[in-house]
PDB file of C-alpha atoms in Angstrom:
ATOM      1  CA  MET A   1     153.667  -7.771  43.424  1.00 88.00           C
ATOM      2  CA  ALA A   2     150.134  -7.062  44.534  1.00 91.00           C
ATOM      3  CA  GLN A   3     149.213  -3.950  46.490  1.00 93.00           C
ATOM      4  CA  LEU A   4     146.269  -4.208  48.841  1.00 92.00           C
ATOM      5  CA  LYS A   5     144.961  -2.254  51.777  1.00 93.00           C
ATOM      6  CA  ILE A   6     146.195  -3.958  54.928  1.00 91.00           C
ATOM      7  CA  ARG A   7     142.581  -4.264  56.099  1.00 93.00           C
ATOM      8  CA  ASP A   8     141.619  -6.129  52.893  1.00 95.00           C
ATOM      9  CA  LEU A   9     144.552  -8.548  53.107  1.00 93.00           C
ATOM     10  CA  TYR A  10     143.805  -9.182  56.787  1.00 93.00           C
ATOM     11  CA  ASN A  11     140.145  -9.939  55.983  1.00 95.00           C
ATOM     12  CA  LEU A  12     141.221 -12.251  53.152  1.00 95.00           C
ATOM     13  CA  LEU A  13     143.572 -14.280  55.373  1.00 93.00           C
ATOM     14  CA  ARG A  14     140.952 -14.413  58.114  1.00 94.00           C
ATOM     15  CA  GLN A  15     138.831 -16.544  55.764  1.00 94.00           C
ATOM     16  CA  ALA A  16     141.421 -19.350  55.687  1.00 91.00           C
ATOM     17  CA  PRO A  17     140.079 -22.595  57.157  1.00 90.00           C
ATOM     18  CA  ARG A  18     141.387 -23.790  60.495  1.00 85.00           C
ATOM     19  CA  ARG A  19     144.472 -25.933  60.234  1.00 80.00           C
ATOM     20  CA  ARG A  20     142.752 -29.005  61.651  1.00 82.00           C
ATOM     21  CA  ASP A  21     140.159 -28.736  58.849  1.00 83.00           C
ATOM     22  CA  LEU A  22     142.840 -29.139  56.178  1.00 80.00           C
ATOM     23  CA  GLU A  23     144.364 -32.345  54.870  1.00 79.00           C
ATOM     24  CA  GLN A  24     147.502 -30.398  53.920  1.00 81.00           C
ATOM     25  CA  ASP A  25     149.023 -27.402  55.703  1.00 82.00           C
ATOM     26  CA  GLY A  26     148.721 -25.169  52.662  1.00 90.00           C
ATOM     27  CA  ILE A  27     147.000 -21.910  51.842  1.00 93.00           C
ATOM     28  CA  ARG A  28     147.117 -20.944  48.171  1.00 94.00           C
ATOM     29  CA  LEU A  29     147.220 -17.293  47.136  1.00 95.00           C
ATOM     30  CA  VAL A  30     146.900 -16.411  43.452  1.00 96.00           C
ATOM     31  CA  TYR A  31     147.382 -12.869  42.176  1.00 95.00           C
ATOM     32  CA  ASP A  32     145.953 -12.280  38.700  1.00 93.00           C
ATOM     33  CA  GLY A  33     146.803  -8.601  38.293  1.00 91.00           C
ATOM     34  CA  THR A  34     143.521  -7.333  39.741  1.00 93.00           C
ATOM     35  CA  ALA A  35     142.853  -9.421  42.845  1.00 95.00           C
ATOM     36  CA  VAL A  36     144.345 -11.952  45.239  1.00 96.00           C
ATOM     37  CA  ASN A  37     142.336 -15.175  45.520  1.00 97.00           C
ATOM     38  CA  LEU A  38     142.551 -17.514  48.509  1.00 96.00           C
ATOM     39  CA  SER A  39     142.095 -21.272  48.250  1.00 96.00           C
ATOM     40  CA  THR A  40     143.710 -24.275  49.929  1.00 93.00           C
ATOM     41  CA  ALA A  41     146.273 -26.844  48.839  1.00 91.00           C
ATOM     42  CA  ASP A  42     143.531 -29.454  49.331  1.00 90.00           C
ATOM     43  CA  ASP A  43     141.171 -27.754  46.874  1.00 93.00           C
ATOM     44  CA  PRO A  44     143.093 -25.185  44.808  1.00 93.00           C
ATOM     45  CA  ASP A  45     140.252 -24.562  42.337  1.00 93.00           C
ATOM     46  CA  THR A  46     137.721 -23.432  44.967  1.00 95.00           C
ATOM     47  CA  VAL A  47     138.138 -19.750  45.766  1.00 97.00           C
ATOM     48  CA  ILE A  48     137.330 -19.151  49.444  1.00 96.00           C
ATOM     49  CA  ALA A  49     137.921 -15.406  49.458  1.00 97.00           C
ATOM     50  CA  ARG A  50     139.047 -12.633  47.133  1.00 97.00           C
ATOM     51  CA  ALA A  51     140.564  -9.204  47.783  1.00 96.00           C
ATOM     52  CA  SER A  52     140.817  -6.550  45.095  1.00 94.00           C
ATOM     53  CA  THR A  53     144.153  -4.895  44.642  1.00 93.00           C
ATOM     54  CA  CYS A  54     144.808  -1.181  44.331  1.00 90.00           C
ATOM     55  CA  GLY A  55     147.795   0.912  43.415  1.00 78.00           C
ATOM     56  CA  PHE A  56     150.775  -0.473  41.524  1.00 76.00           C
ATOM     57  CA  VAL A  57     150.186  -3.533  39.295  1.00 78.00           C
ATOM     58  CA  THR A  58     152.756  -6.171  38.262  1.00 82.00           C
ATOM     59  CA  GLY A  59     152.766  -9.648  36.774  1.00 85.00           C
ATOM     60  CA  SER A  60     150.695 -12.442  38.255  1.00 91.00           C
ATOM     61  CA  TRP A  61     151.986 -15.028  40.722  1.00 93.00           C
ATOM     62  CA  ASP A  62     150.836 -18.178  42.494  1.00 93.00           C
ATOM     63  CA  VAL A  63     152.078 -19.460  45.857  1.00 92.00           C
ATOM     64  CA  THR A  64     151.090 -22.080  48.375  1.00 92.00           C
ATOM     65  CA  ALA A  65     152.259 -21.116  51.848  1.00 90.00           C
ATOM     66  CA  TYR A  66     152.008 -22.697  55.280  1.00 89.00           C
ATOM     67  CA  LYS A  67     148.642 -22.235  57.012  1.00 87.00           C
ATOM     68  CA  ALA A  68     150.534 -22.470  60.291  1.00 85.00           C
ATOM     69  CA  SER A  69     152.111 -19.075  59.543  1.00 86.00           C
ATOM     70  CA  VAL A  70     148.834 -17.176  59.040  1.00 84.00           C
ATOM     71  CA  ASP A  71     148.506 -16.205  62.717  1.00 83.00           C
ATOM     72  CA  THR A  72     151.973 -14.653  62.768  1.00 85.00           C
ATOM     73  CA  VAL A  73     151.307 -12.662  59.590  1.00 86.00           C
ATOM     74  CA  MET A  74     147.936 -11.477  60.904  1.00 87.00           C
ATOM     75  CA  ALA A  75     149.437 -10.448  64.259  1.00 88.00           C
ATOM     76  CA  TRP A  76     152.006  -8.364  62.376  1.00 87.00           C
ATOM     77  CA  MET A  77     149.250  -6.721  60.295  1.00 86.00           C
ATOM     78  CA  ARG A  78     147.200  -5.850  63.405  1.00 86.00           C
ATOM     79  CA  MET A  79     150.023  -3.527  64.480  1.00 86.00           C
ATOM     80  CA  LEU A  80     149.727  -1.549  61.215  1.00 84.00           C
ATOM     81  CA  ASP A  81     147.221   1.018  59.962  1.00 85.00           C
ATOM     82  CA  GLY A  82     144.553  -0.947  58.076  1.00 81.00           C
ATOM     83  CA  GLU A  83     144.124   1.801  55.488  1.00 85.00           C
ATOM     84  CA  ASP A  84     147.792   1.730  54.427  1.00 90.00           C
ATOM     85  CA  LEU A  85     148.861  -0.246  51.380  1.00 92.00           C
ATOM     86  CA  VAL A  86     150.903  -3.403  51.735  1.00 91.00           C
ATOM     87  CA  ASP A  87     152.999  -4.920  48.945  1.00 91.00           C
ATOM     88  CA  VAL A  88     152.651  -8.702  48.689  1.00 91.00           C
ATOM     89  CA  ALA A  89     154.949 -10.716  46.443  1.00 89.00           C
ATOM     90  CA  PRO A  90     156.870 -13.983  46.311  1.00 89.00           C
ATOM     91  CA  PHE A  91     160.578 -13.427  46.811  1.00 86.00           C
ATOM     92  CA  TRP A  92     162.916 -15.925  45.207  1.00 77.00           C
ATOM     93  CA  ALA A  93     166.387 -14.439  45.284  1.00 73.00           C
ATOM     94  CA  SER A  94     167.390 -17.730  46.842  1.00 69.00           C
ATOM     95  CA  ALA A  95     165.663 -20.924  47.857  1.00 66.00           C
ATOM     96  CA  PRO A  96     163.506 -21.337  49.788  1.00 68.00           C
ATOM     97  CA  VAL A  97     160.978 -18.933  48.342  1.00 80.00           C
ATOM     98  CA  VAL A  98     159.127 -16.686  50.791  1.00 88.00           C
ATOM     99  CA  LEU A  99     156.041 -14.542  50.439  1.00 89.00           C
ATOM    100  CA  ALA A 100     157.049 -11.026  51.458  1.00 89.00           C
ATOM    101  CA  PHE A 101     154.794  -8.335  52.905  1.00 89.00           C
ATOM    102  CA  ALA A 102     156.200  -4.802  52.900  1.00 90.00           C
ATOM    103  CA  THR A 103     154.729  -1.527  54.123  1.00 91.00           C
ATOM    104  CA  GLY A 104     156.127   1.665  55.565  1.00 87.00           C
ATOM    105  CA  GLY A 105     159.661   0.290  55.788  1.00 87.00           C
ATOM    106  CA  GLN A 106     158.529  -2.869  57.603  1.00 86.00           C
ATOM    107  CA  VAL A 107     158.763  -6.314  56.041  1.00 88.00           C
ATOM    108  CA  GLY A 108     157.183  -9.587  57.097  1.00 85.00           C
ATOM    109  CA  VAL A 109     157.749 -12.956  55.429  1.00 86.00           C
ATOM    110  CA  TRP A 110     155.785 -16.200  55.131  1.00 87.00           C
ATOM    111  CA  PRO A 111     157.526 -19.475  54.164  1.00 87.00           C
ATOM    112  CA  VAL A 112     156.312 -20.961  50.878  1.00 89.00           C
ATOM    113  CA  ILE A 113     155.570 -24.618  50.137  1.00 89.00           C
ATOM    114  CA  ALA A 114     155.221 -24.169  46.367  1.00 88.00           C
ATOM    115  CA  CYS A 115     155.625 -21.311  43.898  1.00 87.00           C
ATOM    116  CA  PRO A 116     155.020 -22.454  40.313  1.00 89.00           C
ATOM    117  CA  THR A 117     155.598 -18.901  39.054  1.00 84.00           C
ATOM    118  CA  ALA A 118     159.156 -18.750  40.453  1.00 81.00           C
ATOM    119  CA  PRO A 119     162.084 -19.576  38.149  1.00 78.00           C
ATOM    120  CA  ALA A 120     162.629 -23.351  38.089  1.00 81.00           C
ATOM    121  CA  ASP A 121     165.966 -23.175  39.951  1.00 78.00           C
ATOM    122  CA  ARG A 122     164.398 -21.119  42.785  1.00 76.00           C
ATOM    123  CA  ARG A 123     161.288 -23.205  43.453  1.00 77.00           C
ATOM    124  CA  PRO A 124     160.850 -25.057  46.732  1.00 74.00           C
ATOM    125  CA  ALA A 125     162.134 -28.662  46.639  1.00 66.00           C
ATOM    126  CA  ALA A 126     158.695 -30.246  46.217  1.00 51.00           C
ATOM    127  CA  VAL A 127     158.321 -28.550  42.831  1.00 40.00           C
ATOM    128  CA  SER A 128     161.883 -28.597  41.511  1.00 39.00           C
ATOM    129  CA  GLU A 129     162.380 -32.293  42.303  1.00 42.00           C
ATOM    130  CA  GLY A 130     159.328 -33.138  40.236  1.00 43.00           C
ATOM    131  CA  ARG A 131     157.121 -34.343  43.067  1.00 42.00           C
ATOM    132  CA  ALA A 132     153.415 -33.995  42.449  1.00 42.00           C
ATOM    133  CA  GLU A 133     151.803 -30.681  43.194  1.00 42.00           C
ATOM    134  CA  ARG A 134     148.114 -29.858  43.012  1.00 38.00           C
TER     135      ARG A 134
END
């Protein structure tokens, strides 16, 4: 889980390229224990934006989620106080994996395309069936 100020997460997601500018509908978020980095499924090694975390620290994770869902997540965050902390973590109790956002008793979720850090039996089909992933 990564904890960020809602304002910082919002500003990070705002940097995601427009969907029509992507070859694949994927936004990659990588949490390394100190920051969340944003890249795309098309070019996972190029960091577009970075947001430092604050508060509670847990193990790292890596997800690729649907770009098409960014607007919904950002609309949800606009209703919240930007200075509050939001917990962001992949949730894999069952397939498919989702990226969960939790703050003040509210939870939002974002469907995940790939989550290489999830247990093998909980990964989305594209990973667990052995299909290529960038």
